PDB file of C-alpha atoms and ligand atoms in Angstrom:
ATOM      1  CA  UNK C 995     -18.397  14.672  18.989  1.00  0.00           C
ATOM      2  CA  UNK C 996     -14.820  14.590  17.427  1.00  0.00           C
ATOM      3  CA  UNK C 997     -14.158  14.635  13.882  1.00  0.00           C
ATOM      4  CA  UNK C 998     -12.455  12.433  11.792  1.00  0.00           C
ATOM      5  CA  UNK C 999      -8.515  14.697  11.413  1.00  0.00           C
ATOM      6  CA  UNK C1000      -6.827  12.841   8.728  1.00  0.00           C
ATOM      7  CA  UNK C1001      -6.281  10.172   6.317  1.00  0.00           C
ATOM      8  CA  UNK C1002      -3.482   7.560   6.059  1.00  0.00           C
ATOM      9  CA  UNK C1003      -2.904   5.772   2.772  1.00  0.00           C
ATOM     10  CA  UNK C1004      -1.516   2.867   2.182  1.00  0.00           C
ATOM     11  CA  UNK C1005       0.180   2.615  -1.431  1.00  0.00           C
ATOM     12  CA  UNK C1006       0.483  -1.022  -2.823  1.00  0.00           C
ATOM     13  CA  UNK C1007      -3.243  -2.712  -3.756  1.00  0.00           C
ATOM     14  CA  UNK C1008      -4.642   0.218  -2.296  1.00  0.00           C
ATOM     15  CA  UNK C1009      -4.128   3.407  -4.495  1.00  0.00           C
ATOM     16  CA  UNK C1010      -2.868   1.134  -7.681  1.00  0.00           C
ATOM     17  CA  UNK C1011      -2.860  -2.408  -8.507  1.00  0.00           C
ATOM     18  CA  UNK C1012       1.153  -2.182  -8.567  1.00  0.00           C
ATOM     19  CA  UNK C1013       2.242  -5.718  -7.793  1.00  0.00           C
ATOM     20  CA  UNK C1014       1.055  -7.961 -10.495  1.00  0.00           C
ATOM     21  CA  UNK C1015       2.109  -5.957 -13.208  1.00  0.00           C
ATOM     22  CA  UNK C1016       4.399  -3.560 -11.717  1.00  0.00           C
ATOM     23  CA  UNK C1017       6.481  -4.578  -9.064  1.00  0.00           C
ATOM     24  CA  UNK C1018       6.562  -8.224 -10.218  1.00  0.00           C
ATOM     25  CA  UNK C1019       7.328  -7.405 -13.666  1.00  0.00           C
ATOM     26  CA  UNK C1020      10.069  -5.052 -12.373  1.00  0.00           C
ATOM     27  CA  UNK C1021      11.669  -7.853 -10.168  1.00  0.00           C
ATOM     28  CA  UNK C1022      11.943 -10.437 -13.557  1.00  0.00           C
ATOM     29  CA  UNK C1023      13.495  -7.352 -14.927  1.00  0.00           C
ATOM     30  CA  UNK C1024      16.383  -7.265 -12.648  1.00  0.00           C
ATOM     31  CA  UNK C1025      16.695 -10.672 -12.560  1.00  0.00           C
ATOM     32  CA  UNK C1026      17.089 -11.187 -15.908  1.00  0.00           C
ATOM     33  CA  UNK C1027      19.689  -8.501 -16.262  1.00  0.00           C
ATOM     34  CA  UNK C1028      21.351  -9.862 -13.333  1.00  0.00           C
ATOM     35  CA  UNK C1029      21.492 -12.999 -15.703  1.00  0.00           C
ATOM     36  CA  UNK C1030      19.990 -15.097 -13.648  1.00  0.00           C
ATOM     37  CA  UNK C1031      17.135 -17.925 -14.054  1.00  0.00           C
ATOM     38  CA  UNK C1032      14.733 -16.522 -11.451  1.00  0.00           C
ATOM     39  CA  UNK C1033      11.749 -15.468 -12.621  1.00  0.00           C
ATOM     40  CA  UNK C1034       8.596 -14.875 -10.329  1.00  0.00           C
ATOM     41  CA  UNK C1035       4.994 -16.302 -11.858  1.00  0.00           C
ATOM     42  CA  UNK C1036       1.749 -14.267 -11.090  1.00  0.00           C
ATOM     43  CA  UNK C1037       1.056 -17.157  -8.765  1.00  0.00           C
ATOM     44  CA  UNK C1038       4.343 -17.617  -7.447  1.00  0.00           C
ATOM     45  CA  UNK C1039       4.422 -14.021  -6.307  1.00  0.00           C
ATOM     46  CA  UNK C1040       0.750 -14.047  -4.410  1.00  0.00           C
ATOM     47  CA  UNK C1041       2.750 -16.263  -1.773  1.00  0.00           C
ATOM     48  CA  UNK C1042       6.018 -14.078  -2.100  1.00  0.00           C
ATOM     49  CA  UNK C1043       3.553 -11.210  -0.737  1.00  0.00           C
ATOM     50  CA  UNK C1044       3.552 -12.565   2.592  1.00  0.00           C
ATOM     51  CA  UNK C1045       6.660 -10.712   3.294  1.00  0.00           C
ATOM     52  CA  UNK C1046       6.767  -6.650   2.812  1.00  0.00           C
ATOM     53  CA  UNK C1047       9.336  -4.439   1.570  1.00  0.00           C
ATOM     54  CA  UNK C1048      11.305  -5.528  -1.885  1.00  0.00           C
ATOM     55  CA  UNK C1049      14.867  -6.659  -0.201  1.00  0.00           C
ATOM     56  CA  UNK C1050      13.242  -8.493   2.677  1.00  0.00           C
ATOM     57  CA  UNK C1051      11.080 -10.305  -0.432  1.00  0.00           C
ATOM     58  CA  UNK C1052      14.158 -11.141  -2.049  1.00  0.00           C
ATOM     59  CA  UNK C1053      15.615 -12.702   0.946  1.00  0.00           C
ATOM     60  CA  UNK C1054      12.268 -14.620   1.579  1.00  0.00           C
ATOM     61  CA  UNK C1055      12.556 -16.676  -1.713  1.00  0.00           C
ATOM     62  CA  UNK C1056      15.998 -17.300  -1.106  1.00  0.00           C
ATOM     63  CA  UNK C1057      15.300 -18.858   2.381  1.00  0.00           C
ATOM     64  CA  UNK C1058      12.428 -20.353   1.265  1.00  0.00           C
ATOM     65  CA  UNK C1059      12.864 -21.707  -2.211  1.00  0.00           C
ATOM     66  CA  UNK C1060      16.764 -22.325  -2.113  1.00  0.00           C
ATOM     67  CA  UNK C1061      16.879 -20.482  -5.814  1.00  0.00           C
ATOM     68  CA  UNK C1062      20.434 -20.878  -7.312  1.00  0.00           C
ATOM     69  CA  UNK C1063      21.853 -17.634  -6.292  1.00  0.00           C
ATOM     70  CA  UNK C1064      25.295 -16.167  -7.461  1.00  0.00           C
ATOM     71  CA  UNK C1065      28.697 -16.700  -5.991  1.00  0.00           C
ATOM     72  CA  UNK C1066      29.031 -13.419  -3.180  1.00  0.00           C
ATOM     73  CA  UNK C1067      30.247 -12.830   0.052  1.00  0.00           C
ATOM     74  CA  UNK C1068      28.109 -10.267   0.658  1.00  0.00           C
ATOM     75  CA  UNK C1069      24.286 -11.695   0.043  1.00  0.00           C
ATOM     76  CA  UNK C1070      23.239  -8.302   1.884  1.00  0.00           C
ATOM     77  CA  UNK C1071      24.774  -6.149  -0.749  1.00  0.00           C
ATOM     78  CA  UNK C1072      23.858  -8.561  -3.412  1.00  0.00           C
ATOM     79  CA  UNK C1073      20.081  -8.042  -2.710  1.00  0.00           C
ATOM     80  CA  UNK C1074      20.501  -4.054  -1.957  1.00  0.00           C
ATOM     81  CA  UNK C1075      21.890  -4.176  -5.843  1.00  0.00           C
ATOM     82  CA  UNK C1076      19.280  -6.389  -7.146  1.00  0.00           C
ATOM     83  CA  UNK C1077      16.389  -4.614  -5.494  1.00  0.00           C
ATOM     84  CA  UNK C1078      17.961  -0.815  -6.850  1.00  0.00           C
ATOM     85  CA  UNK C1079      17.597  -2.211  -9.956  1.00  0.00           C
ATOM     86  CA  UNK C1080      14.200  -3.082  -9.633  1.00  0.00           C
ATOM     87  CA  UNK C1081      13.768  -0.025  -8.849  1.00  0.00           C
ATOM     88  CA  UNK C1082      14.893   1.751 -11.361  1.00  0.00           C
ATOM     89  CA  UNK C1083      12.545  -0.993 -13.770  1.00  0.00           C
ATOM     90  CA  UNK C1084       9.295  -0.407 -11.993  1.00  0.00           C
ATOM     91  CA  UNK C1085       9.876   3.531 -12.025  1.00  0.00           C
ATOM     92  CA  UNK C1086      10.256   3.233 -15.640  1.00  0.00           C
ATOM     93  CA  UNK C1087       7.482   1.190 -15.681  1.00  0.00           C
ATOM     94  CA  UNK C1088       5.293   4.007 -13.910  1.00  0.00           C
ATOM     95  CA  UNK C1089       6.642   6.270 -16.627  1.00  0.00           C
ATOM     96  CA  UNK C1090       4.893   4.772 -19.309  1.00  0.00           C
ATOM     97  CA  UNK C1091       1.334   5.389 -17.751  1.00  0.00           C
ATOM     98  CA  UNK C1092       0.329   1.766 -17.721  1.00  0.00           C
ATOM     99  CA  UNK C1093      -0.662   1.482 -14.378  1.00  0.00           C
ATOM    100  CA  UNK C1094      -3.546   3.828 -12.648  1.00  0.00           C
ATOM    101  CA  UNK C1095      -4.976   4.708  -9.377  1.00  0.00           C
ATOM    102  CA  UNK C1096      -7.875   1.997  -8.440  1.00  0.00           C
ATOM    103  CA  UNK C1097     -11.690   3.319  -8.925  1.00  0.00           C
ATOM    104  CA  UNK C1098     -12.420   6.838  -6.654  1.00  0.00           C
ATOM    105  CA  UNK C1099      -9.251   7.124  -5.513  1.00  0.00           C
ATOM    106  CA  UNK C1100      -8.926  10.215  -7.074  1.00  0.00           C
ATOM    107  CA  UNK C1101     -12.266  11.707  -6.311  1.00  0.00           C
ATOM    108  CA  UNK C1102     -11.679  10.904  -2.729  1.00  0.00           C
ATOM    109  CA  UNK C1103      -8.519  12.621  -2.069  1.00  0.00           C
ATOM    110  CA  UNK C1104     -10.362  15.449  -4.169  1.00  0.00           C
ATOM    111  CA  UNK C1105     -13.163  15.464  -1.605  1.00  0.00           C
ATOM    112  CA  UNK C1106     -10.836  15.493   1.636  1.00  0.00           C
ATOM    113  CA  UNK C1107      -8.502  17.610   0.449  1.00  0.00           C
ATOM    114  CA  UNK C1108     -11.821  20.323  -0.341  1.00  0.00           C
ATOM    115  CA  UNK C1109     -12.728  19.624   3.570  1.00  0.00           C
ATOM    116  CA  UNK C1110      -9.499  20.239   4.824  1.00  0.00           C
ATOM    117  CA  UNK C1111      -8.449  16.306   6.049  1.00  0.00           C
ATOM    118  CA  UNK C1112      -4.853  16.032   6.752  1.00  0.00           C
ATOM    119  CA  UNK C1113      -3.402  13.596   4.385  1.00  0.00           C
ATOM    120  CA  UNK C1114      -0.391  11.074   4.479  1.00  0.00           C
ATOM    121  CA  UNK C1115       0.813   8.436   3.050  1.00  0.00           C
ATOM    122  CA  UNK C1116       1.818   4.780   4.693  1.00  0.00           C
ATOM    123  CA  UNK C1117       3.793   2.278   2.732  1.00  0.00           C
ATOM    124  CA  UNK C1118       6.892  -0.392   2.899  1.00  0.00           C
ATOM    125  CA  UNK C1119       7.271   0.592  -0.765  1.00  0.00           C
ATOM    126  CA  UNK C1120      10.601   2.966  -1.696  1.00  0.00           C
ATOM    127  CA  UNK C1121      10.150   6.581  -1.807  1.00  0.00           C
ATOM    128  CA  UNK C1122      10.933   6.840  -5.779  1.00  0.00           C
ATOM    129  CA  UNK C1123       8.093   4.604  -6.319  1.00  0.00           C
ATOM    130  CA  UNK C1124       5.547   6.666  -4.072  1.00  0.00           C
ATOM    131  CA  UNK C1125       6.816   9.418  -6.317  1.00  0.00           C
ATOM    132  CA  UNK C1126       6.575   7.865  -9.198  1.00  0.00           C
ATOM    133  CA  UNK C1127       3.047   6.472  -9.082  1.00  0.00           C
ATOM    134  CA  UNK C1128       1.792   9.893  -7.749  1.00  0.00           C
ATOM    135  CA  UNK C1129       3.323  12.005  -9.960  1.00  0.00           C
ATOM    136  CA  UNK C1130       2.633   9.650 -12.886  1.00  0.00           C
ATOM    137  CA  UNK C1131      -1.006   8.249 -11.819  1.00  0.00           C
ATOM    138  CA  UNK C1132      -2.350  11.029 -10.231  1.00  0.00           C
ATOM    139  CA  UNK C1133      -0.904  14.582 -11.172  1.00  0.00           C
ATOM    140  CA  UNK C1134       1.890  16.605 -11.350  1.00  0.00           C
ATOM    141  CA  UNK C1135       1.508  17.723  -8.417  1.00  0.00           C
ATOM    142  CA  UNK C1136      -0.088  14.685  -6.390  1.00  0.00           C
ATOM    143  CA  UNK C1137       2.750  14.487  -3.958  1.00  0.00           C
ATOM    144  CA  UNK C1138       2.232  18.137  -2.608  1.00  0.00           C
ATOM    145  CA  UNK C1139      -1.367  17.110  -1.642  1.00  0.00           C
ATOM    146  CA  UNK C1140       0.346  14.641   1.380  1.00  0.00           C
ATOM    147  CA  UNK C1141       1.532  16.379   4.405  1.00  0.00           C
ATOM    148  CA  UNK C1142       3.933  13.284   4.641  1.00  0.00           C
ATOM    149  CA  UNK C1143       5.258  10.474   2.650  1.00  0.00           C
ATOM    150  CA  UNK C1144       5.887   7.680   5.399  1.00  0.00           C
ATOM    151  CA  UNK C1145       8.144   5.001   3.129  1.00  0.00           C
ATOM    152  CA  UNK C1146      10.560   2.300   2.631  1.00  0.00           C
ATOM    153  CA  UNK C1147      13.449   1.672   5.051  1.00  0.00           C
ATOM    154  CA  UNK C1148      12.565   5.257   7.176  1.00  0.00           C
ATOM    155  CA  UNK C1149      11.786   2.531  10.091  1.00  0.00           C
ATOM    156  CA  UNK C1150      13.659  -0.342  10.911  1.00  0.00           C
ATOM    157  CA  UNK C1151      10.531  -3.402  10.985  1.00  0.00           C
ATOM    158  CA  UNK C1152       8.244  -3.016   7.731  1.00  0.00           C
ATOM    159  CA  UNK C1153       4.270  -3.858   8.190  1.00  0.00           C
ATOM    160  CA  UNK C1154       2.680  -5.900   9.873  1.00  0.00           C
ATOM    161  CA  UNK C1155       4.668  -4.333  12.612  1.00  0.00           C
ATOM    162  CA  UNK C1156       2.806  -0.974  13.860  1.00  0.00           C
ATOM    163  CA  UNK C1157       6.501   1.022  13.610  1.00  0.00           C
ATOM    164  CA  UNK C1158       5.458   3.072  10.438  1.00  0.00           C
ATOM    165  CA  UNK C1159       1.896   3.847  11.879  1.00  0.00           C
ATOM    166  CA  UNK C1160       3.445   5.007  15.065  1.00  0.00           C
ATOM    167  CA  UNK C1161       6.111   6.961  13.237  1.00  0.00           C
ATOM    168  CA  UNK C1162       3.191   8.728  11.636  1.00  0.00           C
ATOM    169  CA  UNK C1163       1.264   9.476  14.099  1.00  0.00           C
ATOM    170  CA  UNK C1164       4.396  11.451  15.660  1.00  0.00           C
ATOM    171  CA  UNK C1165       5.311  12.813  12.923  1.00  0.00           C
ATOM    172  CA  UNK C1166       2.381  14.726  12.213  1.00  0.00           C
ATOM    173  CA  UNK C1167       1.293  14.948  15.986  1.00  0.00           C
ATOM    174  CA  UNK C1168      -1.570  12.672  15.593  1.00  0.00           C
ATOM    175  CA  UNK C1169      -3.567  10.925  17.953  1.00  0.00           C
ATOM    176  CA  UNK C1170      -4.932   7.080  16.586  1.00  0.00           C
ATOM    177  CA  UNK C1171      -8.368   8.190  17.267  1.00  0.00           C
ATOM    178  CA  UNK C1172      -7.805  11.174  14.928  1.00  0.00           C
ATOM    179  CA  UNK C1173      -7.282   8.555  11.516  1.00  0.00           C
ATOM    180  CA  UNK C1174      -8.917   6.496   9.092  1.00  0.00           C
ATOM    181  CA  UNK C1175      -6.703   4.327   7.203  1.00  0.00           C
ATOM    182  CA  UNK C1176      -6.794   2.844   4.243  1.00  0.00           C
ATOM    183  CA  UNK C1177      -5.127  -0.993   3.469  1.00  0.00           C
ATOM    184  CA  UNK C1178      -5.546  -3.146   0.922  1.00  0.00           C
ATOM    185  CA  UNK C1179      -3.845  -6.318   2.855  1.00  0.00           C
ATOM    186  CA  UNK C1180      -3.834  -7.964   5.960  1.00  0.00           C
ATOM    187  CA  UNK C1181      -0.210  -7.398   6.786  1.00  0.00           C
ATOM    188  CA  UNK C1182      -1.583  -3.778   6.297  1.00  0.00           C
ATOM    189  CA  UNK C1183      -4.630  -3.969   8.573  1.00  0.00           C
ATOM    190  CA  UNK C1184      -2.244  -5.828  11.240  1.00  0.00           C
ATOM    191  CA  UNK C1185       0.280  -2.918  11.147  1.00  0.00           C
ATOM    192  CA  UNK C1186      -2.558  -0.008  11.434  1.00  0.00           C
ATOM    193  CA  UNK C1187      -4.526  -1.896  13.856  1.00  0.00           C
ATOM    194  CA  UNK C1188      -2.058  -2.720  16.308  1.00  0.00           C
ATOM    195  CA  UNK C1189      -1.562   1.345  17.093  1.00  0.00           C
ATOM    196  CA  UNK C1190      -5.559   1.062  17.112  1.00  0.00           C
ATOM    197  CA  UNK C1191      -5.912   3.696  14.120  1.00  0.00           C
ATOM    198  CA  UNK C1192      -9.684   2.640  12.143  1.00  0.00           C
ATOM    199  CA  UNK C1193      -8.940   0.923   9.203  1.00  0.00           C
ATOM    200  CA  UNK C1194     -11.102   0.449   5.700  1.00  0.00           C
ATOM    201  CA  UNK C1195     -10.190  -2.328   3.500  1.00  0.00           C
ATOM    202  CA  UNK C1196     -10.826  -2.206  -0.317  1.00  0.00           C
ATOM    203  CA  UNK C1197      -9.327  -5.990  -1.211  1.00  0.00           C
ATOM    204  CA  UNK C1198      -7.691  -6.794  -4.983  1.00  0.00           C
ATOM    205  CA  UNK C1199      -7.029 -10.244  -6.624  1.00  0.00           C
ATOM    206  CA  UNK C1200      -4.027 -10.665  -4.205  1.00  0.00           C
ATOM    207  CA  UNK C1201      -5.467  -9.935  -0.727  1.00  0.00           C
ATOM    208  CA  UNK C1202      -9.200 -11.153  -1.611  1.00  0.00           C
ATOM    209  CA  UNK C1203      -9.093 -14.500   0.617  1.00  0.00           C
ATOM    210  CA  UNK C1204      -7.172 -12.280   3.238  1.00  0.00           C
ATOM    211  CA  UNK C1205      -8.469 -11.784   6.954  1.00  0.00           C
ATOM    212  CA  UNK C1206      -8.738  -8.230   8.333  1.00  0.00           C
ATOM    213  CA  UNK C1207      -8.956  -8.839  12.057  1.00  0.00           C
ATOM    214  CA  UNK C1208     -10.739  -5.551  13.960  1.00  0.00           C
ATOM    215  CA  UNK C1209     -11.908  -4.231  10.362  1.00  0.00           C
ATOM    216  CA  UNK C1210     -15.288  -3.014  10.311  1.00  0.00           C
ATOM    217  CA  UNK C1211     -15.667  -2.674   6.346  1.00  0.00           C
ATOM    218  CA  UNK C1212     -14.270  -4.408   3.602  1.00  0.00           C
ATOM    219  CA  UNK C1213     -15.632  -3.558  -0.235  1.00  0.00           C
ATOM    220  CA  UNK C1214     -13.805  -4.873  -3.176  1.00  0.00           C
ATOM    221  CA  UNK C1215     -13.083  -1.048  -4.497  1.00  0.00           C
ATOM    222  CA  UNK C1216     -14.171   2.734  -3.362  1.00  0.00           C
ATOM    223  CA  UNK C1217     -15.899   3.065  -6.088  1.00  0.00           C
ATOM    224  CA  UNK C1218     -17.308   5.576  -8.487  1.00  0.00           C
ATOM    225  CA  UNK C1219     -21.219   6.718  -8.822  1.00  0.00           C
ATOM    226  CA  UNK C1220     -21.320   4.782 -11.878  1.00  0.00           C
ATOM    227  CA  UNK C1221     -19.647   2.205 -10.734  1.00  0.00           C
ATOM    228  CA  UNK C1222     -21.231   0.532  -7.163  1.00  0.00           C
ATOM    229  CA  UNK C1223     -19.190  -1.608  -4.624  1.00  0.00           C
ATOM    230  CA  UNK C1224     -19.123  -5.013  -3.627  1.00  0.00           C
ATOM    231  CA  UNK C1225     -19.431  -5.139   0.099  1.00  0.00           C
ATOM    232  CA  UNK C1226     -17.629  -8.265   1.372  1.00  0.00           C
ATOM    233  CA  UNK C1227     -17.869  -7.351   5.302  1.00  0.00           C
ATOM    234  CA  UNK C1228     -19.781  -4.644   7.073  1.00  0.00           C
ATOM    235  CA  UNK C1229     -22.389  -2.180   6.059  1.00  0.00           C
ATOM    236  CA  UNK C1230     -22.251   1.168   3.692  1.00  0.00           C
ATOM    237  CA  UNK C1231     -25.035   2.785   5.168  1.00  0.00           C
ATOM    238  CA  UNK C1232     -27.318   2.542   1.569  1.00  0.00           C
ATOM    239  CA  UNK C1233     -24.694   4.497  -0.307  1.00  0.00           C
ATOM    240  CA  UNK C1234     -22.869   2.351  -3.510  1.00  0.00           C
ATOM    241  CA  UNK C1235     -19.349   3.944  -3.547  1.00  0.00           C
ATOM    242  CA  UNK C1236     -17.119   5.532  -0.704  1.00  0.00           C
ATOM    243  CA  UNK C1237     -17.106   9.337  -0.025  1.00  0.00           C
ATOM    244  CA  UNK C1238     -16.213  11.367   3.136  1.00  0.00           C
ATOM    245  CA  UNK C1239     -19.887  11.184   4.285  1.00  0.00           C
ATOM    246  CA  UNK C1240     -19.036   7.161   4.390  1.00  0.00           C
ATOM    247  CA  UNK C1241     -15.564   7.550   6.015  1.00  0.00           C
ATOM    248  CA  UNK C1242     -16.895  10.185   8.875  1.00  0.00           C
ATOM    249  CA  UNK C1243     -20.399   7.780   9.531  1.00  0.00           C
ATOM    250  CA  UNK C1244     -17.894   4.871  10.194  1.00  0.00           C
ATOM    251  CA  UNK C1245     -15.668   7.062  12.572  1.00  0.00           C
ATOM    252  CA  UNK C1246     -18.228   8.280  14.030  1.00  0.00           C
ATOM    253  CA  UNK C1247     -19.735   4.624  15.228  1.00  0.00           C
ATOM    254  CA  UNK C1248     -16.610   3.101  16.227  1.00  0.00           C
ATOM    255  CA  UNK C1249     -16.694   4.856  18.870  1.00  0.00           C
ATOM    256  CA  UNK C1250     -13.609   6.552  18.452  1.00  0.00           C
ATOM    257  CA  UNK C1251     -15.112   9.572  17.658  1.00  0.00           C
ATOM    258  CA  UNK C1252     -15.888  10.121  21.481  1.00  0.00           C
ATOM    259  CA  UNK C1253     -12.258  10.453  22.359  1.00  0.00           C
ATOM    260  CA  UNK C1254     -10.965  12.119  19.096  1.00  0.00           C
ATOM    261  CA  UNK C1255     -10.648  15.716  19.773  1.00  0.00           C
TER     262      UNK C1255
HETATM  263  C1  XBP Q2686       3.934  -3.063  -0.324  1.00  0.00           C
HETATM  264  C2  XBP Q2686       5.039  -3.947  -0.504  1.00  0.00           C
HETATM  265  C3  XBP Q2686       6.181  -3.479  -1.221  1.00  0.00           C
HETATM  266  C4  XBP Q2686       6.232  -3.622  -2.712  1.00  0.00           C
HETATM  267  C5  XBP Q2686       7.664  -3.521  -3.149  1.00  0.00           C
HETATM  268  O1  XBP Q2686       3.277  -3.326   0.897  1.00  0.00           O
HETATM  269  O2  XBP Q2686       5.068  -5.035   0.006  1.00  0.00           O
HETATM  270  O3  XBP Q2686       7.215  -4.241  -0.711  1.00  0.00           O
HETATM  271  O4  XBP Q2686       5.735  -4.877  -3.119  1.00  0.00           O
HETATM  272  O5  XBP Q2686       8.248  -2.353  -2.772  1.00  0.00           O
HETATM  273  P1  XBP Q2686       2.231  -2.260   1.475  1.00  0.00           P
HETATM  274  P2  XBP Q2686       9.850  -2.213  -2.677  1.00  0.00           P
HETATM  275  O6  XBP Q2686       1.230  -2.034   0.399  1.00  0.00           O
HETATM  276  O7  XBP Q2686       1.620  -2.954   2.649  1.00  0.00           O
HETATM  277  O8  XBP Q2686       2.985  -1.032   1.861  1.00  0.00           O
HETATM  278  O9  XBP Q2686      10.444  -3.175  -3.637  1.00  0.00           O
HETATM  279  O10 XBP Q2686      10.145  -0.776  -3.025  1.00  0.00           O
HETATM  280  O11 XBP Q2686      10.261  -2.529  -1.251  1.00  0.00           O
HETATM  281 MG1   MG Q2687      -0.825  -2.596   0.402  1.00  0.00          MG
END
């Protein structure tokens, strides 16, 4: 039977809680500097989530709530300053230690990297802030534990479409079969899915009510052994938190495992 290779992760509402009080907060920051009267509610920003990537977020709200935006004749530009800004203000953020990996994150990428899994990660976010978060949330040395940082603008369409999943998998010569990943959102699960890689959903305040079409498994965290799941969709086998033994039981029954080699 073929074993379960490697391990994608996702970065935003997966390994932190970064939007609500990172990259929101870091957005009003760069407003506000800008001198402008935007400024993005906790509520206001679940529905500015439909749309990936910072810049593309950016030019969401202006399309779609017709803010008052300053005289330029370059809007693309415009946004591209905006957005470095932000994210120079959520990096800073990071900095100050305020915001930490979500429940047995940690202890999971402890466990794989012990068995030898194959680890990347899979995000629209910007590079810096991968960086940032790892180096600041995780360890020192947190980014040397990923074989590949798969981020930002390093493909042209930003999840839901597959492209940064596919890049991925060539990247690190990778068959779908091969992966579990792990997503937080269903723009997330839409983008994995659609290059058929398994996916496991742990769901936070923003992506609770989501749907995870083709998702198997759905818990509310990963857990700790002190600290059990809440299974919203599918079954963890008896056990109260994830571990490998979890990850390689689901591989194994979706029937992947037959053609993984
Ligand atoms: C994450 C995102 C990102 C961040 C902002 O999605 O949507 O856009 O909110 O990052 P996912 P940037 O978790 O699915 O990767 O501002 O750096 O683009
Ligand atoms: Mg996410």
């Amino acid at each position: 039977m073929g074993k379960l290779q490697a391990l994608l992760f996702d970065v935003d509402g997966t390994l932190a809680d970064t939007e609500r009080d990172g990259h929101r907060v870091a957005f009003n920051q760069a407003f506000e500097e800008a001198g402008m009267d935007w400024n993005w509610s906790v509520d206001l920003y679940g529905e500015l989530l439909a749309v990936t990537g910072g810049k593309e977020r950016i030019r969401f709200y202006i399309d779609k709530w017709h803010p008052l935006v300053p005289e330029t004749d370059d809007l693309d530009a415009f946004i591209a300053g905006l957005h470095a800004r932000k994210t120079f203000f959520y990096t800073e953020l990071l900095k100050q230690g305020n915001i930490p990996m979500r429940p047995g994150v940690r202890r999971l990428l402890d466990q794989a990297r012990e068995a030898g899994l194959r680890l990347a990660i899979v995000t629209t976010t910007t590079p810096a802030n991968v960086t940032a978060l790892l180096t600041h949330a995780l360890d020192p040395d947190a980014l040397s534990w990923f074989e590949l940082i798969a981020a930002g603008d390093i493909v042209a369409a930003k999840k839901p479409a597959p492209d940064i999943y596919s890049y991925t998998l060539d990247q690190m010569d990778l068959k779908p079969e091969q992966c579990l990943a792990l997503e937080d959102s269903h723009n997330g699960v839409i983008s994995s899915t659609m290059v058929d890689i398994l996916t496991l959903v742990t769901v936070n305040d923003y992506t609770r009510d989501h749907s995870f079409p083709g998702v198997d498994l759905v818990l509310d965290q990963l857990g700790e052994p002190d600290s059990p799941v809440k299974v919203l969709h599918g079954d963890l086998g008896g056990k109260t938190y994830v571990d490998l033994d979890v990850l390689q039981r689901l591989h194994a029954q979706s029937g992947l495992a037959q053609k993984a080699s």
